[in-house]
Tab-separated table of C-alpha atoms and ligand atoms in Angstrom:
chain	number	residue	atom	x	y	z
P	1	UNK	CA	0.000	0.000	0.000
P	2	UNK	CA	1.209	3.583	-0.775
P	3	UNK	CA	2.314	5.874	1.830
P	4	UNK	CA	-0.308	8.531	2.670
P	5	UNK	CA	1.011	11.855	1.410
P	6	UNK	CA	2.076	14.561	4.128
P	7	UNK	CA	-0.612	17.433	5.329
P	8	UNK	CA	1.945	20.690	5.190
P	9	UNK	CA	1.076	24.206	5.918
P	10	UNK	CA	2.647	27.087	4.774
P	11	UNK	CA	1.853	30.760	6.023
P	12	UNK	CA	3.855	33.447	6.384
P	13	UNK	CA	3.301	37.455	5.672
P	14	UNK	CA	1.830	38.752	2.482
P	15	UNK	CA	5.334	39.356	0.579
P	16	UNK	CA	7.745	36.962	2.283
P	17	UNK	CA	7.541	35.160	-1.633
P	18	UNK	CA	5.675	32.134	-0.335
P	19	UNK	CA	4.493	32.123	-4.241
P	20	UNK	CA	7.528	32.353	-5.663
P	21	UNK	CA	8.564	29.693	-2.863
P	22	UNK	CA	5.963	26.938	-4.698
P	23	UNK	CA	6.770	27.492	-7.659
P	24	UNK	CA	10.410	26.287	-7.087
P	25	UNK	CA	9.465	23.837	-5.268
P	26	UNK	CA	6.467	22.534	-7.710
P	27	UNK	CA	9.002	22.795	-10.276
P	28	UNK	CA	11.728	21.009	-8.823
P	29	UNK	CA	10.215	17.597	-7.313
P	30	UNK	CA	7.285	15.597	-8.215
P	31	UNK	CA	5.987	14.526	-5.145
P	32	UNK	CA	4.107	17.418	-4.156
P	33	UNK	CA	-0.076	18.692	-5.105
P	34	UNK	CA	-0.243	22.303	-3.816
P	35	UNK	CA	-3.925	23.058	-3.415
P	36	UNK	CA	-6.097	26.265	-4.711
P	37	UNK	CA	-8.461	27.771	-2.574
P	38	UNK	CA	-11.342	29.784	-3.765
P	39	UNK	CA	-11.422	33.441	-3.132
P	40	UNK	CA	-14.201	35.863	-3.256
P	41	UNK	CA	-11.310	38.541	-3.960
P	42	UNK	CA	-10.569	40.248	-7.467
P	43	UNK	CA	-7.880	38.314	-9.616
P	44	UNK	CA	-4.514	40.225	-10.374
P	45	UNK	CA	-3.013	40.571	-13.848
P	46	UNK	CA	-0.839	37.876	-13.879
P	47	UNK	CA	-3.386	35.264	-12.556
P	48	UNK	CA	-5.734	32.659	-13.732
P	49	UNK	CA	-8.969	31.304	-12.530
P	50	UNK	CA	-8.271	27.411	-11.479
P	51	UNK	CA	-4.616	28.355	-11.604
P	52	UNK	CA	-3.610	30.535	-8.522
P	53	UNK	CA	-7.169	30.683	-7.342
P	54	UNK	CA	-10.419	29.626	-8.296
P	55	UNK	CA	-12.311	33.543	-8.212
P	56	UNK	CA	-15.438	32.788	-6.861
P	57	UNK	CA	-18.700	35.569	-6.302
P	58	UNK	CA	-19.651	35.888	-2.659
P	59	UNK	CA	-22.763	33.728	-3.332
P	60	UNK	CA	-20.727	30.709	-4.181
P	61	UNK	CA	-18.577	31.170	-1.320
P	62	UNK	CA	-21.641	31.012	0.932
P	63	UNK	CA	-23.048	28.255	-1.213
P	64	UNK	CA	-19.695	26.096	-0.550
P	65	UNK	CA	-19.407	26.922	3.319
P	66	UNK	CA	-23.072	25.617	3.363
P	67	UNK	CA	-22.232	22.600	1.414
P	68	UNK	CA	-19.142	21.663	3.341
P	69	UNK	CA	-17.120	22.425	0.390
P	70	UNK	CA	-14.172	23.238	3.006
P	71	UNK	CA	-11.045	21.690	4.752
P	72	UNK	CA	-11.154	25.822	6.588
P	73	UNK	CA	-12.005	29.590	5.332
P	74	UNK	CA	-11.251	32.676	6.655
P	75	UNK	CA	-11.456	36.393	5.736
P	76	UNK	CA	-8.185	38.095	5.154
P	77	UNK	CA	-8.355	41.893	4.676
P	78	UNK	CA	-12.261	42.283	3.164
P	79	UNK	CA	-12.113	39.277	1.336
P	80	UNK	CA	-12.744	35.302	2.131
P	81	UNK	CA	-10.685	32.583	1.425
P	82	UNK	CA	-10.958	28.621	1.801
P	83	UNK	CA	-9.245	25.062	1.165
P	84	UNK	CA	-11.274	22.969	-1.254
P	85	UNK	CA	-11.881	19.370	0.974
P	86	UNK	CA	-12.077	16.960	-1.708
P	87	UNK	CA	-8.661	17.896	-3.968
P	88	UNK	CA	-6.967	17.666	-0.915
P	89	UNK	CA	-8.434	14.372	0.434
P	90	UNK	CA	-7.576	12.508	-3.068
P	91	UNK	CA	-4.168	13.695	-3.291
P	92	UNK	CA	-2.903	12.879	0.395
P	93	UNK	CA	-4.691	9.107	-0.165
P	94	UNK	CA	-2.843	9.060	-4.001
P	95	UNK	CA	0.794	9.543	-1.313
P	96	UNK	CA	1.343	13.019	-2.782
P	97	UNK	CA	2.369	15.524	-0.004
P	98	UNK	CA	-0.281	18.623	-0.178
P	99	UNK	CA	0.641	22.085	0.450
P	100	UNK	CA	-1.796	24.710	1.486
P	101	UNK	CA	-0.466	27.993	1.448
P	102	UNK	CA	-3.052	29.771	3.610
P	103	UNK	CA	-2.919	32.463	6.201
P	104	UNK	CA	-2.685	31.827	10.204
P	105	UNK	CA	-6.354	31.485	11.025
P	106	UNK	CA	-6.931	28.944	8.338
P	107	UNK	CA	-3.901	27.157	9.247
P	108	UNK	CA	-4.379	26.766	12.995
P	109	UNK	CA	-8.306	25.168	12.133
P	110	UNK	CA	-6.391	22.957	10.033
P	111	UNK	CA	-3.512	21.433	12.998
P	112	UNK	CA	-6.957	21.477	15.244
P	113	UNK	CA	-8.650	19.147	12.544
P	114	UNK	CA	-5.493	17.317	11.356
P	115	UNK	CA	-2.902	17.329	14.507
P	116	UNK	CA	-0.185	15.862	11.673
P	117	UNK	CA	-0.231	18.482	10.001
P	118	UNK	CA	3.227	20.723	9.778
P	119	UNK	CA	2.582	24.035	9.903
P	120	UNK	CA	5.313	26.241	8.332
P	121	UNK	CA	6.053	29.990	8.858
P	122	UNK	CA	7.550	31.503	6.101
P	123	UNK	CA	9.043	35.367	6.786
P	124	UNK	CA	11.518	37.652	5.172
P	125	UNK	CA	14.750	37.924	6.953
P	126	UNK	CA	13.954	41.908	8.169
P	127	UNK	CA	10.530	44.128	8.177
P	128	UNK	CA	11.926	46.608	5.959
P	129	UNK	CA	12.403	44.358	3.669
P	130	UNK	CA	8.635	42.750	3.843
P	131	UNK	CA	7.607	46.294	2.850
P	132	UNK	CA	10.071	46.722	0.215
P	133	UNK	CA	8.704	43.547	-1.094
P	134	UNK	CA	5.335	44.556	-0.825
P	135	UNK	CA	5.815	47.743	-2.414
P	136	UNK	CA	8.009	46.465	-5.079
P	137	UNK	CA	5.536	44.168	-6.340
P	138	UNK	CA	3.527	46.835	-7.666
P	139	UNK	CA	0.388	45.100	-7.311
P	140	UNK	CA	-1.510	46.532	-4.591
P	141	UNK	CA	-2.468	49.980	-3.600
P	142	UNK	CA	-0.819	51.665	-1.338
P	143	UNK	CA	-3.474	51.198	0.918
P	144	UNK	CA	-3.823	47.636	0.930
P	145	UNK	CA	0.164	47.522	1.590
P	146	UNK	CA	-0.804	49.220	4.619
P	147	UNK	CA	-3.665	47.303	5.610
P	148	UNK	CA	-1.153	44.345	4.859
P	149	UNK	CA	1.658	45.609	6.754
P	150	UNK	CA	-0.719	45.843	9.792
P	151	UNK	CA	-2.008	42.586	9.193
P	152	UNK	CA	1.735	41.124	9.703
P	153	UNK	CA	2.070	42.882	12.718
P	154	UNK	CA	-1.205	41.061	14.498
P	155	UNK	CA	0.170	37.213	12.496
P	156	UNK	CA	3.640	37.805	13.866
P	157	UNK	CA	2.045	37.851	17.493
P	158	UNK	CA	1.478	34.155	16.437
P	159	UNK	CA	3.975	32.785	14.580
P	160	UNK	CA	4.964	30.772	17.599
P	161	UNK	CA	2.324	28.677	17.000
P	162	UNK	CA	3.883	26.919	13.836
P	163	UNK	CA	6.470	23.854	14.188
P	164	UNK	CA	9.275	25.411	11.838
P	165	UNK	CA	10.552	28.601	10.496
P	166	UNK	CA	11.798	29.386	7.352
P	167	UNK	CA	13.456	32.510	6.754
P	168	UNK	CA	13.259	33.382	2.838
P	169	UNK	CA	16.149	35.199	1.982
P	170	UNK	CA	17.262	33.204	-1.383
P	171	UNK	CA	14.556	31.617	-3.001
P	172	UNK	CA	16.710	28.358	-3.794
P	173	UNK	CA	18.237	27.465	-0.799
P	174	UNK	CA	15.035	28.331	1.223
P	175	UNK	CA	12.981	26.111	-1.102
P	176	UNK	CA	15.307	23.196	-0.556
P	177	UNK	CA	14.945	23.710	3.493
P	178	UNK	CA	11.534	23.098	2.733
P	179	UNK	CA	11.310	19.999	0.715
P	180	UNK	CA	13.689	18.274	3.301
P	181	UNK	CA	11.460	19.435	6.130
P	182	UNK	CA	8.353	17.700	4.753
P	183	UNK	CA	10.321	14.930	3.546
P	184	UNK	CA	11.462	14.342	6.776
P	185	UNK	CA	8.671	14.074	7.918
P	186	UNK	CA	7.469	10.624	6.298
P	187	UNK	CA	9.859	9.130	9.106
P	188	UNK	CA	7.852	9.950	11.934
P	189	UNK	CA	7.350	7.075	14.591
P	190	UNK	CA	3.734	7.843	14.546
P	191	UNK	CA	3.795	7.145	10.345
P	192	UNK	CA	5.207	3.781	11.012
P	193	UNK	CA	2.753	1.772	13.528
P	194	UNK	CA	2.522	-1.007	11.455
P	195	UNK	CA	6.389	-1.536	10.879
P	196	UNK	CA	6.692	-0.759	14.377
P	197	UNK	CA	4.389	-3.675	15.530
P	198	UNK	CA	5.845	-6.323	12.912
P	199	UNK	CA	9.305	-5.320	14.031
P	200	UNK	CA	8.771	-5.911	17.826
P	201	UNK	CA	6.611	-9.228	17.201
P	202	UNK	CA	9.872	-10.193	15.241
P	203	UNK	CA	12.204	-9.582	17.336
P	204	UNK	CA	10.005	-11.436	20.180
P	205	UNK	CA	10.184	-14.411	18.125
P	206	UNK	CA	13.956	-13.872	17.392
P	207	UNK	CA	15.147	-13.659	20.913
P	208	UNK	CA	12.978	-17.090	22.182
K	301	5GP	P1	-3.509	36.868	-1.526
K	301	5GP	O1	-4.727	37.743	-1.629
K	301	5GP	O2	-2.258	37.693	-1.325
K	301	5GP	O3	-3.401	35.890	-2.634
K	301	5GP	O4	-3.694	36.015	-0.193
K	301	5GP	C1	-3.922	36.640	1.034
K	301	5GP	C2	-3.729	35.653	2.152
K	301	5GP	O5	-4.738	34.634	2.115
K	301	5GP	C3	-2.385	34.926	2.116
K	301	5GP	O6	-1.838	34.937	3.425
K	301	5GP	C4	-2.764	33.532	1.680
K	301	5GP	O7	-1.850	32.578	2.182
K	301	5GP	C5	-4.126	33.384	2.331
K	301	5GP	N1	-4.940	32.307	1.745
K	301	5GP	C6	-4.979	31.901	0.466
K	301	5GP	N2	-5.840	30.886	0.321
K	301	5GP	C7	-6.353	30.635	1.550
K	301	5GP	C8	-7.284	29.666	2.050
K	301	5GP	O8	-7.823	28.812	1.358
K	301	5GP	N3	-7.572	29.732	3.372
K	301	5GP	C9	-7.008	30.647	4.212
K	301	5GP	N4	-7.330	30.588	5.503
K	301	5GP	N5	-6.120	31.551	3.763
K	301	5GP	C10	-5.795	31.555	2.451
């Protein structure tokens, strides 16, 4: 039987280039199904409905919450945001190790649901340059940076919550942290019961 995939969680500020983080990472190794949420929010230039998000109306939103359509949701500055339940389900029983890359509300429902799960905290190495990043981007209006920058400021209260942090200062090198985190992962005792049992009614026998 194949090895049920790993739950992992990354979160981190808006900017710290958890994006640009998946990509590598997506582009790199096989192993891994990185799941798209729906968002009620407006798509940006550069993305594609069913590609970085599927852009949903507020009405389907509701519609899904009230079907159970969701693993978690949360609203992150005006706008709502949630983990599709069956994508992920399939992939973790196919072995493939699913990523979400939600924010800190989300994530902590998820650990509650899932206590496996690793939850990752992704941050740039320094605050000025989160806001460079932000700013840089050119994306956003200068007031969402702001509401954005605030935001950090009430998720950094809780990045103590998450098992690991990564701190993204080179894409490469930060992406390969990452992959041998969750990778290490499949090793946990707690993965291996069945092992674990054959090996000590083995050894029993053995030592008769
Ligand atoms: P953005 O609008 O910049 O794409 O995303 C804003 C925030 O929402 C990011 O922190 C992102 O990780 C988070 N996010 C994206 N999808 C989900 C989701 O399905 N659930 C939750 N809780 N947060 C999400």
């Amino acid at each position: 039987m194949r090895e049920r995939g790993i739950l992992a969680v990354v979160s981190g500020f808006s900017g710290a280039g958890k994006g640009t983080l998946m990509e590598a990472l997506m582009a790199k190794y096989d192993n891994y199904a990185l799941s798209i949420s729906a968002t009620t929010r407006q798509p940006r230039d550069n993305e594609e409905h069913g590609k970085q998000y599927f852009f949903v109306s507020e009405t389907e939103f509701d519609n899904m919450v009230e079907n159970d359509q969701f693993i978690e949701y949360a609203r992150y500055v005006e706008h709502s945001y949630g983990t599709p339940k069956e994508y992920v389900m399939e992939q973790l029983e196919a072995g493939k190790d699913v990523i979400l890359e939600i924010e800190i509300q989300g994530a902590l429902k998820v650990k509650e649901k899932f206590p496996e799960t690793l939850l990752i905290f992704v941050t740039p190495p320094s605050a000025e340059e989160l806001k460079r990043r932000l700013i840089g981007r050119g994306t956003e209006t200068m007031d969402v940076v702001e509401a954005r920058l605030q935001r950090a400021c009430q998720e950094a209260e809780q990045m103590d919550r998450y098992d690991y942090l990564l701190i993204n200062d080179q894409v490469e090198p930060c992406m390969e942290e990452l992959h041998r985190l969750i990778q290490s992962q499949h090793r946990r005792m707690s993965l291996h019961g069945e092992f674990a049992a054959k090996m000590k009614k083995e050894l029993k026998e053995i030592s008769e």
